[in-house]
Structures are given as C-alpha cells and as structure tokens.
Coordinates of C-alpha atoms in Angstrom, one line a residue:
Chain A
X1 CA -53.6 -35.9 30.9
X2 CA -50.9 -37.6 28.8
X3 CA -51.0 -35.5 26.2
X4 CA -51.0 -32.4 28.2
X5 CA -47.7 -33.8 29.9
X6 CA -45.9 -34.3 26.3
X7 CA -46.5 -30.5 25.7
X8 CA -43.9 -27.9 26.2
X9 CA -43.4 -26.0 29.0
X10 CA -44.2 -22.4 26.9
X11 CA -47.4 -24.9 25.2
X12 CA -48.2 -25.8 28.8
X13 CA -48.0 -22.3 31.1
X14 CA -49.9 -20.4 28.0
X15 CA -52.5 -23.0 28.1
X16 CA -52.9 -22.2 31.6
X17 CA -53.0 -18.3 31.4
X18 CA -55.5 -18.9 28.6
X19 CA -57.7 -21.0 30.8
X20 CA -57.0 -19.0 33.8
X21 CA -58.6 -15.5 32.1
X22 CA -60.8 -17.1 30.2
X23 CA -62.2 -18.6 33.5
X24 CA -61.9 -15.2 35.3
X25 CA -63.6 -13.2 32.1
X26 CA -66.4 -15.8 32.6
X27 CA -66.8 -14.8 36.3
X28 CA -66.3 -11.7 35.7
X29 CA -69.2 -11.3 33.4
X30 CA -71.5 -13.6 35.4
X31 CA -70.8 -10.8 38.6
X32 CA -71.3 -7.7 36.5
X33 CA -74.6 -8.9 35.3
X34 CA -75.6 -9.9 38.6
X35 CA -74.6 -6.8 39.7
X36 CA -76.7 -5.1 37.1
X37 CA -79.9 -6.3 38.9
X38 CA -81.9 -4.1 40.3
X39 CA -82.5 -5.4 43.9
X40 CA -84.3 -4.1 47.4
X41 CA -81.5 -6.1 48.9
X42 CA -79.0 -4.0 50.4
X43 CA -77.0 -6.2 52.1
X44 CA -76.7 -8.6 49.1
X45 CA -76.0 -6.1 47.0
X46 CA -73.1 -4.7 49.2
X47 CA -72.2 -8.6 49.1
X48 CA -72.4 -8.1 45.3
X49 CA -70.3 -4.8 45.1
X50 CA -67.6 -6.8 47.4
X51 CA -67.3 -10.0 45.0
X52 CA -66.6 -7.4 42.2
X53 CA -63.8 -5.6 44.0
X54 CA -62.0 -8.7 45.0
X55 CA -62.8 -9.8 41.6
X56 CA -60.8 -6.8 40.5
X57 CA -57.7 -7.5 42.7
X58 CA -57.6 -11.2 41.1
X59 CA -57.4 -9.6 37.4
X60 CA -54.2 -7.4 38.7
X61 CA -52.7 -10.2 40.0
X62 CA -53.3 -12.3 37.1
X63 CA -51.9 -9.5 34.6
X64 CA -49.0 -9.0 36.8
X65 CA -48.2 -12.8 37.0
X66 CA -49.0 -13.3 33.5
X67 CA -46.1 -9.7 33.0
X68 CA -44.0 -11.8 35.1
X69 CA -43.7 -14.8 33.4
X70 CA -44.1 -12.8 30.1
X71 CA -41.2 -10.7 30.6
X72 CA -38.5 -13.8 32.2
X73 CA -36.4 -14.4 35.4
X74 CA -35.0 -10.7 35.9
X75 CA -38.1 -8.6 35.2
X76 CA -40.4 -11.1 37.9
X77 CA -37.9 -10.7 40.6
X78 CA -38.1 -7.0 40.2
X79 CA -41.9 -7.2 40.0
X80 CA -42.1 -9.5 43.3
X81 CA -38.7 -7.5 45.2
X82 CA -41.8 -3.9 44.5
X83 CA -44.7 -5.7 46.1
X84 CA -42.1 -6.9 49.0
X85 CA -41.5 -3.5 49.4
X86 CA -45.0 -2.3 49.3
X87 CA -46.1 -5.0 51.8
X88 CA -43.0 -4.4 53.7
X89 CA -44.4 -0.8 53.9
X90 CA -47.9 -1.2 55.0
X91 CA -46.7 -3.6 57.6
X92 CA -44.5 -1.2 59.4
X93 CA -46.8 1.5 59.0
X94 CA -49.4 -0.8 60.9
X95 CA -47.2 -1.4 64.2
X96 CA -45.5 1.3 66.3
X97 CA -42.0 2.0 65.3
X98 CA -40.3 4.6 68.0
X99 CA -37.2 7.0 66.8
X100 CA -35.4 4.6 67.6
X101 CA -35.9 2.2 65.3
X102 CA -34.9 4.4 62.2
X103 CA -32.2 2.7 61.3
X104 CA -32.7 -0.7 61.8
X105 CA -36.0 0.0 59.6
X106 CA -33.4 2.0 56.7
X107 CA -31.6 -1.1 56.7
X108 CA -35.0 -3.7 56.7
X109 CA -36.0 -1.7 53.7
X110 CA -32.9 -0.5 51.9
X111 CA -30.0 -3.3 52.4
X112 CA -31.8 -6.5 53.8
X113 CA -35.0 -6.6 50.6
X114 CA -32.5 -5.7 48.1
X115 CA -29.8 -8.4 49.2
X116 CA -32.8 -10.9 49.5
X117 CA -33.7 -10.3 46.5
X118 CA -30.5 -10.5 44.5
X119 CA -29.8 -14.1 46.2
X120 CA -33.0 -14.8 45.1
X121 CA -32.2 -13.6 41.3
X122 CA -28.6 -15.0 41.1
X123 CA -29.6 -18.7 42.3
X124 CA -28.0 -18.6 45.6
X125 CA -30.7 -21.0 46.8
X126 CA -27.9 -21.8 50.0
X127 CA -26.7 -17.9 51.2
X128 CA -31.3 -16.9 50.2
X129 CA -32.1 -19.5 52.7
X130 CA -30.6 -18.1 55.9
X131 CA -29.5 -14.5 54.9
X132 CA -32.3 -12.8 56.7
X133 CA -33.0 -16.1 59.6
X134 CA -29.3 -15.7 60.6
X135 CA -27.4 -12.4 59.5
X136 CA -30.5 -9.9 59.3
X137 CA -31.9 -11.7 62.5
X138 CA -28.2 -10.7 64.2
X139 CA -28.0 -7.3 62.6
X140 CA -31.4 -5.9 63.2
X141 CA -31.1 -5.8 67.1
X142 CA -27.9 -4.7 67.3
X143 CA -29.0 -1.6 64.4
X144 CA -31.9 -1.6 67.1
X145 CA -29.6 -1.5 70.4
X146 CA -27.4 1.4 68.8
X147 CA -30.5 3.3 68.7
X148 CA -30.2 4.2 72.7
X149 CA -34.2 3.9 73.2
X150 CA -34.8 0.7 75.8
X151 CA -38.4 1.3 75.3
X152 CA -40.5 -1.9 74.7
X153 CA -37.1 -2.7 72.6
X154 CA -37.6 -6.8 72.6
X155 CA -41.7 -5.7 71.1
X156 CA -40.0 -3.2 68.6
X157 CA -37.1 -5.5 67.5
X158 CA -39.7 -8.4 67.0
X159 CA -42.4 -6.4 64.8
X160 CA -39.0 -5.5 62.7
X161 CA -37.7 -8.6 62.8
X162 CA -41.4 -10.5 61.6
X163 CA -42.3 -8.2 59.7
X164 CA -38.8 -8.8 57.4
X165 CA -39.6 -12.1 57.6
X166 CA -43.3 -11.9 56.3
X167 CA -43.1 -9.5 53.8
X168 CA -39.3 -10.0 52.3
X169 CA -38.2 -13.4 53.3
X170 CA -41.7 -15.2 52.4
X171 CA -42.2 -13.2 49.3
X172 CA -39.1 -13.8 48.3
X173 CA -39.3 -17.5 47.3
X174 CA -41.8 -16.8 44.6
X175 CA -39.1 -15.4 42.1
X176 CA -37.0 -18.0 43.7
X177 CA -39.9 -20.5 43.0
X178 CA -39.3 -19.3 39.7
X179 CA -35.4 -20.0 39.2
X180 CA -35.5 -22.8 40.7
X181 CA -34.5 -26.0 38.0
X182 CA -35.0 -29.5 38.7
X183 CA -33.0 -32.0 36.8
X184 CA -35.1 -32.8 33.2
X185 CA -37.5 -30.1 33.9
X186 CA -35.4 -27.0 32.8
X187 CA -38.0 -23.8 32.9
X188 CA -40.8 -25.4 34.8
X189 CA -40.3 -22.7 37.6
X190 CA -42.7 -20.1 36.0
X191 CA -45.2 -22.8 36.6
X192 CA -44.1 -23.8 40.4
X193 CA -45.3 -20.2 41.1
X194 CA -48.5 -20.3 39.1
X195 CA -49.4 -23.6 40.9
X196 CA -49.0 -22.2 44.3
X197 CA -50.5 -19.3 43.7
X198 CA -53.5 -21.6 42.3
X199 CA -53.5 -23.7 45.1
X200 CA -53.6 -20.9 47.6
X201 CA -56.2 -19.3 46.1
X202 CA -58.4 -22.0 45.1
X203 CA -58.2 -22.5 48.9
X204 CA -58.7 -19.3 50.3
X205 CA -62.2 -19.4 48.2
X206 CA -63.2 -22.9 49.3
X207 CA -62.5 -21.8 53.0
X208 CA -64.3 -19.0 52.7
X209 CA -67.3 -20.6 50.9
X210 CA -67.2 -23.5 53.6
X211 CA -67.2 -20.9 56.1
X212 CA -70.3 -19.6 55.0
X213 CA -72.1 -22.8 54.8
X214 CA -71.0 -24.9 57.8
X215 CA -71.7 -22.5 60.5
X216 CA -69.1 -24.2 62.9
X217 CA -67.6 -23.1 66.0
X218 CA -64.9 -20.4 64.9
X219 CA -61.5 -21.9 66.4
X220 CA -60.1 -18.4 67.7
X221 CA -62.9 -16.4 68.1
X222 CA -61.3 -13.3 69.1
X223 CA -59.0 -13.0 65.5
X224 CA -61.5 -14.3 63.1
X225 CA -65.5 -14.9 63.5
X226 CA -65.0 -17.1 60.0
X227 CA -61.9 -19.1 60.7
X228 CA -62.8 -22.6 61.5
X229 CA -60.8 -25.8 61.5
X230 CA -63.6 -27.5 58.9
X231 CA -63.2 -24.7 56.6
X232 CA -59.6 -24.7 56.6
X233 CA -59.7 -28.6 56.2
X234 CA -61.8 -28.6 53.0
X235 CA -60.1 -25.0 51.9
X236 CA -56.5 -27.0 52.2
X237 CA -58.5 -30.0 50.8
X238 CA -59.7 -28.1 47.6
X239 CA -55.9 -27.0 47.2
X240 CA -54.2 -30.0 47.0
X241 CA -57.1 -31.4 44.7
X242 CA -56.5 -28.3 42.3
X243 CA -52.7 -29.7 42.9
X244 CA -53.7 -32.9 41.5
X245 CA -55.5 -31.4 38.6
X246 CA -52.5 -29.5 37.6
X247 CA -49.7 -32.1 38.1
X248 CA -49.5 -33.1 34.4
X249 CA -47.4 -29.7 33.8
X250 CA -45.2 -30.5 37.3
X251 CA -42.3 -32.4 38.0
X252 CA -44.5 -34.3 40.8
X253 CA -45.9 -37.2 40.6
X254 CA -49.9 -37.1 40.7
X255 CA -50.0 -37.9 44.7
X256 CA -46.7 -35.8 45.5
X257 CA -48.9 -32.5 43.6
X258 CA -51.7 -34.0 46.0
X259 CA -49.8 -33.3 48.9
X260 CA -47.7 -30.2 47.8
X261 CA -51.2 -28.8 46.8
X262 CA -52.5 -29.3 50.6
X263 CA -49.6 -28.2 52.6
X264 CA -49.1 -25.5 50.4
X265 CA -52.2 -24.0 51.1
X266 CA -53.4 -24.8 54.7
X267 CA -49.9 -23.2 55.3
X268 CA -51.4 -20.2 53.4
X269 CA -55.3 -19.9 54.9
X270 CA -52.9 -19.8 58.6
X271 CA -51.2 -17.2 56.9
X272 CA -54.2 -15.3 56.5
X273 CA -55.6 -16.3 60.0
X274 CA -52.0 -15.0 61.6
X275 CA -53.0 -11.5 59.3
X276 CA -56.3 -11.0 60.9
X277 CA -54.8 -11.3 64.5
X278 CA -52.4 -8.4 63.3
X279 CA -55.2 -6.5 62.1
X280 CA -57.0 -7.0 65.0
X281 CA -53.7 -6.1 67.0
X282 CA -53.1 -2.6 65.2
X283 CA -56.6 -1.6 65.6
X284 CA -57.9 -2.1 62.0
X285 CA -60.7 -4.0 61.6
X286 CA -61.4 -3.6 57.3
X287 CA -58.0 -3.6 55.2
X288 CA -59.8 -4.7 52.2
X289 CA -60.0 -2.1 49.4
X290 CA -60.9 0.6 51.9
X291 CA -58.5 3.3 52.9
X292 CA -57.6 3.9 57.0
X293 CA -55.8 6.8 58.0
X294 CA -53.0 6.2 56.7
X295 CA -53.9 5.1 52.9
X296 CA -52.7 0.9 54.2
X297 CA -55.0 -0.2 51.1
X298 CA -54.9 -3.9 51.9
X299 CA -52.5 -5.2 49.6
X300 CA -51.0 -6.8 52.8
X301 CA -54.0 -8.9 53.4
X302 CA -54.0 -10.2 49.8
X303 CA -50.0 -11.2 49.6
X304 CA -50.0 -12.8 53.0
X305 CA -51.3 -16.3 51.9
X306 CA -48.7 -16.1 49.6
X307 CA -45.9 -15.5 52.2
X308 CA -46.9 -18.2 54.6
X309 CA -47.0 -20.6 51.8
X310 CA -44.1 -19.7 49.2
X311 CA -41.5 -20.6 51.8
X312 CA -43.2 -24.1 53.0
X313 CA -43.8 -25.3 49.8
X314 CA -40.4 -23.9 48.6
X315 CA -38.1 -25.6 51.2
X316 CA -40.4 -28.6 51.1
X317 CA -39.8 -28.9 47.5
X318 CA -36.0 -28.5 47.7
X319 CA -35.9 -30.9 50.2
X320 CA -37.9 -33.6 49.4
X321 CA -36.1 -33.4 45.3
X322 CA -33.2 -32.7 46.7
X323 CA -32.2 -29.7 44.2
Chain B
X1 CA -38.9 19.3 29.7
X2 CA -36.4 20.8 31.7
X3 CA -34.4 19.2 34.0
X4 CA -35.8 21.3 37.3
X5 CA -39.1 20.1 36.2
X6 CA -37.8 16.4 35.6
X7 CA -36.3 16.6 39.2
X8 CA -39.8 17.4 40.4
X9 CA -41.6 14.8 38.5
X10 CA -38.4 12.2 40.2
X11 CA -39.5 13.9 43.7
X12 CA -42.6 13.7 43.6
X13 CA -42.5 9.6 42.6
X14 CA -39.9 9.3 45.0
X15 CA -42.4 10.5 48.0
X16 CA -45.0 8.5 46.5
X17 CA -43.0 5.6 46.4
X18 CA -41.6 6.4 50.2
X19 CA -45.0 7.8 52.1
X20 CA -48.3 6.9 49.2
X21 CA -48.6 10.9 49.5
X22 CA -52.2 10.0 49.5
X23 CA -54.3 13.4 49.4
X24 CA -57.2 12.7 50.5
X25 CA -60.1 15.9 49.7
X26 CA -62.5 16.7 52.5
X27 CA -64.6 19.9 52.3
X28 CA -62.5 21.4 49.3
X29 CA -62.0 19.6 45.9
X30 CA -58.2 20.7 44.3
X31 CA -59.2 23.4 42.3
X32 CA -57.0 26.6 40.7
X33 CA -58.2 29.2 43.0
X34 CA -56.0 31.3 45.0
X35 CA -55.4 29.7 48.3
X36 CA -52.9 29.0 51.4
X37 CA -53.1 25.5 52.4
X38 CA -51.7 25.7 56.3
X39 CA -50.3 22.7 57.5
X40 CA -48.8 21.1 60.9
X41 CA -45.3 20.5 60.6
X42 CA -43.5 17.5 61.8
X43 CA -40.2 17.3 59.3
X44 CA -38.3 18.6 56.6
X45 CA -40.7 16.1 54.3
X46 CA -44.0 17.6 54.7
X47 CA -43.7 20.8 52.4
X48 CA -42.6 17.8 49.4
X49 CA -45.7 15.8 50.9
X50 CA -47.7 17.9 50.7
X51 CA -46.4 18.9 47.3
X52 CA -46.5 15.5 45.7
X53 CA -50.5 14.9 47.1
X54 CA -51.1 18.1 44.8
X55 CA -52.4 17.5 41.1
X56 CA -49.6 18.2 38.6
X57 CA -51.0 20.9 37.5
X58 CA -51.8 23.0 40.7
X59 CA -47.7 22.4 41.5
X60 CA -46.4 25.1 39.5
X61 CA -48.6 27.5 41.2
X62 CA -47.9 26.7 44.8
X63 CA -45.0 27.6 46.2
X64 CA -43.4 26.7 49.4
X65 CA -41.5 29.2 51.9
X66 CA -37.8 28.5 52.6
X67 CA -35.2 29.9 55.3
X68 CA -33.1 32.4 52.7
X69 CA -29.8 31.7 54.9
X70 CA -30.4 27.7 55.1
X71 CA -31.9 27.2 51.5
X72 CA -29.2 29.5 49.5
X73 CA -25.9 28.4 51.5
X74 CA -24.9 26.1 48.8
X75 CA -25.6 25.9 45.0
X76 CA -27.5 22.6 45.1
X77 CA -29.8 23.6 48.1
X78 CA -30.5 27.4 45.6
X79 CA -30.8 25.7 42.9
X80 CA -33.6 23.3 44.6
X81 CA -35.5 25.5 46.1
X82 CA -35.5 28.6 43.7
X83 CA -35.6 26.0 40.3
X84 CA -37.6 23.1 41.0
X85 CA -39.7 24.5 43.7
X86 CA -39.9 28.0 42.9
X87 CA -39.9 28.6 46.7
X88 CA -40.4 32.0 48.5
X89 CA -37.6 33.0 50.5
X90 CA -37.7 34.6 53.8
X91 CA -34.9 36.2 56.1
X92 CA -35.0 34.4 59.5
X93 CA -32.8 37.3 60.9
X94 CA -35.4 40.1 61.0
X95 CA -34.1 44.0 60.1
X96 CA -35.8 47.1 62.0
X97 CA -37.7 48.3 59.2
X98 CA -38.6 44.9 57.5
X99 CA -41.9 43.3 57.4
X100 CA -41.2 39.8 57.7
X101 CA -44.4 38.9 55.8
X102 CA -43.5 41.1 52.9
X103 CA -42.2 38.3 50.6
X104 CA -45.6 36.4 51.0
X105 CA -47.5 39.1 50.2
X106 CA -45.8 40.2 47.2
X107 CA -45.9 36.2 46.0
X108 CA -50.1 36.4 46.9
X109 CA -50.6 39.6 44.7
X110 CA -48.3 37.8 41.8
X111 CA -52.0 35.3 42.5
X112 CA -49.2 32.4 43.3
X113 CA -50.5 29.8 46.1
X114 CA -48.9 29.2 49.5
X115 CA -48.5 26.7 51.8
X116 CA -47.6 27.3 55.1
X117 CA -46.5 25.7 58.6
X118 CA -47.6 28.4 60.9
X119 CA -46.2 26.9 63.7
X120 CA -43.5 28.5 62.7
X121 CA -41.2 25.2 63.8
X122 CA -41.6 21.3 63.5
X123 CA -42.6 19.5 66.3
X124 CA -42.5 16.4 67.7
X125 CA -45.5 16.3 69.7
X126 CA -48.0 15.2 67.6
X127 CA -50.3 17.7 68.4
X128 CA -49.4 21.4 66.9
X129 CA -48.2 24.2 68.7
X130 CA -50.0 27.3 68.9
X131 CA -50.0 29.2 65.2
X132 CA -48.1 32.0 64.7
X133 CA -49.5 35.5 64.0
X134 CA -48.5 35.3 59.8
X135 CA -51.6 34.0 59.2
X136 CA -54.2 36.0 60.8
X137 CA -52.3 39.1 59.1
X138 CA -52.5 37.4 55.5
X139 CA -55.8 36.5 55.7
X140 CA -56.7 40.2 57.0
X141 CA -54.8 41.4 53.8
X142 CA -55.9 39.4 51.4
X143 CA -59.9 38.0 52.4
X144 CA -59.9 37.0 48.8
X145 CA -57.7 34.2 49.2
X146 CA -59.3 30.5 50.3
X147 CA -57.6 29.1 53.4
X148 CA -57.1 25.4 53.3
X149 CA -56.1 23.6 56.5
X150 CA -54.2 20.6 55.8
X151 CA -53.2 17.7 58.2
X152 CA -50.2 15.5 57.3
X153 CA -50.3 12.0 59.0
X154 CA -47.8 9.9 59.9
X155 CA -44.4 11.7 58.0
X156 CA -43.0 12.5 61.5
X157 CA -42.1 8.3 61.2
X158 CA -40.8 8.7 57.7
X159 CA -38.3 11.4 58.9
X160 CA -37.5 12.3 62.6
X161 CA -35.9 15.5 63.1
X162 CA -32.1 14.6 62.3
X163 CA -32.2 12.1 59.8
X164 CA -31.4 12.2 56.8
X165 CA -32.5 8.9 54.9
X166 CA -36.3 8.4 54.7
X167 CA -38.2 5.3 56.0
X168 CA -41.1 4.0 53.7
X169 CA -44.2 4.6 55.9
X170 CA -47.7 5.3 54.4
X171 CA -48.7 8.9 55.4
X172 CA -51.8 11.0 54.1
X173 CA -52.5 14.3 53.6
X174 CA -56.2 15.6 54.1
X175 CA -57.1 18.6 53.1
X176 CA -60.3 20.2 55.0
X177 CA -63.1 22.9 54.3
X178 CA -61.7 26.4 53.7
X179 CA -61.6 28.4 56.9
X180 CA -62.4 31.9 56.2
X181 CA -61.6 35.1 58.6
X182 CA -64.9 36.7 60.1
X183 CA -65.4 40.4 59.9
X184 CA -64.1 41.7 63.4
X185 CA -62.5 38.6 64.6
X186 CA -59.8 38.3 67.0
X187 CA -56.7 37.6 66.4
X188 CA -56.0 34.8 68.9
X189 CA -59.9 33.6 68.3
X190 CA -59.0 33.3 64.3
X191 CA -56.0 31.6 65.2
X192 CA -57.0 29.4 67.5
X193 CA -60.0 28.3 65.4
X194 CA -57.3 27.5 62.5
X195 CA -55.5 25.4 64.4
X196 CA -58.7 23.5 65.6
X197 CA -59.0 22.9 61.6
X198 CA -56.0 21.6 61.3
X199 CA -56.2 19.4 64.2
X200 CA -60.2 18.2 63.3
X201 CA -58.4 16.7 60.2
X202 CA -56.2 14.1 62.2
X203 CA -58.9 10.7 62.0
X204 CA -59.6 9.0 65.1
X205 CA -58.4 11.6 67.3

C-alpha cells in the first residue's frame, strides 16, 4: 500500500480505471459465456439476460466517469448538471404535476439546476450548500401559490420541492466532490467521486447478494420484498471495506476511509429503498431497462444511490476536514 | 445543409431533449408508404412530437397542416412553417365555393404524407373529442392511402394551452395498426371506429 500511496494522483486514478474495466471486461465475459449456454431453465436464464443488462448500464457509467475525469472539472459538471436533468425529468414525469405547477417546474428545471450547477463549477462550496435548502425551498411555493390552483397544493409543492432536492441538489455534489481541494492533496477530487461511486456500488451488490441468501424478514414489506436491515448492514459493511481498500489514493486515514466507506453507502442502499416506495407510489412496479408509458427508462433508479449518498459523504467530509 | 433543415435537426433534439419523443411502433413499422397518421391533440407541441418520433428520413415527406392566417402573420412564423416544415396551409375562414379539404388533397396526389388532428381543436380532457368529418372524406378519396392512428402521451404536461416555455416531461408517441375505410361504411361508424384507434393506443386505459 505504500507504494501505491507515493504514486501520483494521474498514476493513481488510471490505475484505478485500468483495474476497474479490466475487472468489468472480466465479468463481462464470464456473463456472456454463461449466457451462451443452452439451458431448459427459463427463469435462470431471464436471471441471466437481467445480469447482462445491468452489466451494460455499469459499462456506460464507467465510460462516462472515465469521460468525466478524462475531459477535467468543466466538462464533468456538464456531464453530471445532463443526467440531473434527465433524472430531474423522469422524476416529475412519475408524480402528478397540475397546470398549475408550470412554472414553478420551468424554474426547477431551467433557473434552479443551472444555478446549482454553476455554484457547483465555480467552488462556491458556501452559497452550493443552501441555494436550493433555503432560496429554491422559498421560491418554489411562492412560483407555486401564483399559480391560483389550491388543489392538493402542499402534495404538489412537496413532490417539486423533493424532487429538486433528489435529482439536482444530491447529484450536484459529485462534480462538487470533484472540485473540492484539501490542503496537500491538490486534484484528489476526481478520485473522491470514483470512491463513492465504488463504495455505493460495491454495496448495492453485496445487499442485493445478502438479500438473496439470508432470506430475512423484509423491514418494510410493502416498498421492497428484498430490503432487509441484515442486507443493508453487510451491503454498508462491504462499502466501507472497499473504502479501506482504496484509502491509499485518499486523503483519509485507513479507519476514516473505513467509516466514510460505510456511511457513504448505507446512506445510498436507503436511497434506493426511499426509490422503491416512489415507484411503488406512482404505480410502476419495473423501472429497470423496461419502457412504461411514458418512455421513464430507469435511469432514476440507477442515480438515486448516488443522490442519497453524494451529499452525506460530501458535507461529512467538509466537515469533519474542515475545507 | 441548409439552415431550414438545420433548424429542424435543432427541433427535433430540442423535443427529444424536452419530451424523449419516444415513438414507439405497434401494428405498423415506419415505412415510406403513403399514409395520414391522425393523432389526438392536446398542444401546440404534438404536430413537432410527433415529427421528431419520425425517422429522419420519412420527415421530409410528412407534412403537417397549419392555420394560413395564424402561421403566415409574421415572417418568422412563414418562414417556419413553409421552410422547415413544409406545412400545408389551410384558410380557417371558409369561402362559398371553397372546399376546405382541397389543400390536403392536392398535397396527397403530390404522394406527400399527412398528419392530422381531426379533432379539429386541442383539448384538455384527456380523452379526444369526436373527429371531424375531413377524414372520412380523405380516406373515401384516396383508399390508397394507409391510415395510421397515433396517440401522443403525456405532451398536454409539457405544454398547457397558453404557455409558452416547455416543461421536460417524458411523453410517447405510439403509432397503431393502419385503420382502413370499409366499402359502404358510414360516415359516423368510420369515424367513430377511428377515434376508438386512437384512443386503444393510450396504455393502461
């Protein structure tokens, strides 16, 4: 581990992507193959056909990640501020807006993301913080009130309101993840970002794995048959102990990435559980890869993690380092 | 490339980027046949909807149907319609002698596509309105021509009638089986059972 700590940060991140898609091509090629096998099994081989299509979202996100920290500070924020939007999109889509609501949703979409996003880009870590808890949060109601439609106006305002918060707001601290510089570890934010999106994912895959196994008693039945308190222990387990297997290329110490790691990603599996109770809320029971009525492809359900945990391990970090 | 057909390819991303535009095929794959896709009509988006769910290269052929007093008043609005969308135009204000439908037909024996709205108006409802009598008399003058029924989802969110600024929504458009005009049909029968079409399209309901 010393040696990996004494390399540079460019040495360091490209090691990572390296390992990162050569690990993926591996799994890749182990699925295909499998999926190659002739088998009476139908419900395995839907299992199969399932593995390969979230295999398939991982690659995109890896290239775009990999495009992100490829192409520098500017580029990524755009990169992120586009899947805001696009999440942003599907969310509202997914609740029931009125007339009303038109333009408090214009300015959600068209004043609120883009503001976000250019506090986020020019380092105004203080202003990023509480432009959208405080200023949107005022402005949104009142956009709302002037819309003269008392209809369920407190349930409208909210579902704007959370949904700004979700999809911009949480999102937003991965480019900020990304600008953020700690004192003697200039340009170790591109790797801040691929850590916690490791973490979260390494945890989302050991939940779901101990889901499988364990066979507990699901902890809210109603929003998720595979949500259970064991899984989500081991699943935030697993992502503080990828944590501590990446903490040579972070300014923690090894037990700080340890805990950074776990908080990081049970925040993000209860990100995903909070998901499935909206699914379950507007109706939709399958998000994943499969079109509804409206074309909501699920990239929602894949980002969410990441909104639930950018902002916890963001503030967390800032906080406890004091930058 | 010309700059009305770089203003359509800008459109055309722009509704994608805005709605998804998804076009989803049921019953009749996008093919370069003669046909009028009919379509319920909720807002001033759906004819560019329905437009950007096209393949690029079944746009130049189908052309839409604009108001001639409301589409030519200015420059820009003439210049939209008549340039990038090659749209018919059609006189709201009927003369004695005038048949109303004359501009569509001439644009069907040019072998041009059209799509419709044959409620005649957008609304709000969510369900259409009964159909106007256009279509029963185009399909009785041209039984050549493939009738598509179309249902657009959702774009009465991205635009309510008297906005101007668009709010990104996901919206779909299917396109059904072809609905052809039986040999000694009704009128109100063929038009009723076109409107079904339409309305079979909307998922879920």
């Amino acid at each position: 581990m010393g040696a990996l700590r004494r390399l540079t940060v460019e040495q360091q991140v490209g090691l990572l992507f390296v390992t990162l898609f050569g690990l993926l091509a591996l799994v890749t090629i182990v699925a295909v193959l499998r999926a190659l096998r002739d088998d009476t099994d139908a419900e395995a081989a839907a299992a199969r056909r399932a593995i390969l299509h979230d295999l398939r979202a991982v690659w995109v996100g890896a290239v775009l990640f990999w495009i992100a920290w490829a192409s520098g500070a500017f580029v990524a924020t755009l990169l992120f501020a586009l899947v805001s939007f696009i999440a942003l999109r599907e969310f509202i889509t997914l609740t029931h807006t009125r007339r009303g609501d038109h333009r408090s949703l214009i300015a959600a979409f068209f004043v609120v993301l883009p503001v976000q996003y250019v506090l986020a880009g020019s380092r105004s870590f203080n202003l990023f913080s509480v432009f959208i808890p405080v200023y949107a949060f005022a402005a949104l109601p009142i956009l709302g009130a002037l819309g003269n439609d008392p209809t369920r106006f407190l349930e409208r305002t909210a579902k704007i309101q959370w949904g700004t918060m979700v999809c911009v707001y949480g999102m937003s601290h991965a480019p900020a993840l990304l600008l953020l510089d700690f004192p003697r570890h200039e340009g170790r934010g591109a790797f801040l970002v691929l850590f916690l999106v490791l973490v979260v994912a390494a945890a989302q895959v050991a939940q779901h794995a101990a889901g499988k196994r364990l066979r507990a008693l699901p902890a809210a039945r109603q929003i998720s048959r595979s949500f259970t308190w064991q899984a989500w222990g081991l699943g935030a387990l697993a992502g503080g102990f990828v944590g501590l297997l990446l903490y040579w290329a972070t300014p923690f110490k090894a037990g700080q990435a340890l805990f950074m790691g776990f908080a990081a990603s049970g925040a993000g599996t209860l990100g995903e559980l909070v998901m499935n109770a909206l699914k379950r809320d507007a109706g939709v029971r399958h998000w994943g890869g499969r079109p509804t009525v409206t074309g909501a492809v699920g990239l929602l359900d894949r980002v969410a993690p990441l909104c639930f945990a950018a902002p916890v391990f963001f503030h967390s970090v800032r906080w406890y380092f004091g930058v | 490339m010309t700059l009305p057909e770089a203003t359509g390819l800008l459109l055309a991303f722009v509704a994608r980027l805005i709605t998804g535009a998804q076009g989803h095929w049921q019953g009749s794959p996008p093919k370069a046949e003669q046909r009028i896709y009919f379509a319920n009509h909720q807002s001033h988006f759906d004819w560019v909807l329905i437009w950007a769910a096209l393949p690029r290269d079944l746009r130049a052929a189908t052309r839409p149907i604009a108001a001639r007093d409301y589409w030519t008043a200015t420059p820009f609005k003439r210049w939209l319609t008549s340039e990038v969308f090659n749209a018919v135009y059609v006189s709201r204000q009927r003369a004695q002698d005038e048949d109303p439908l004359e501009p569509l037909a001439e644009t069907l024996r040019h072998g041009d596509s059209l799509v419709i709205f044959p409620e005649g108006t957008r609304s709000s409802k969510g369900v259409p309105q009964p159909f106007k009598a256009g279509l029963y008399h185009l399909a009785e003058q041209f039984p050549d021509v493939t009738l598509i029924p179309t249902w657009i989802d959702n774009v009465q969110r991205v635009m309510p009638k008297g906005e101007v600024v668009p709010v990104p929504i996901l919206c779909s458009v299917t396109f059904g089986a072809p609905v052809a005009l039986q040999p000694g049909e009704d009128k109100a029968a063929f038009l009723e059972r076109a409107r079904a079409a339409v309305l079979a399209l909307r998922r879920g309901g």
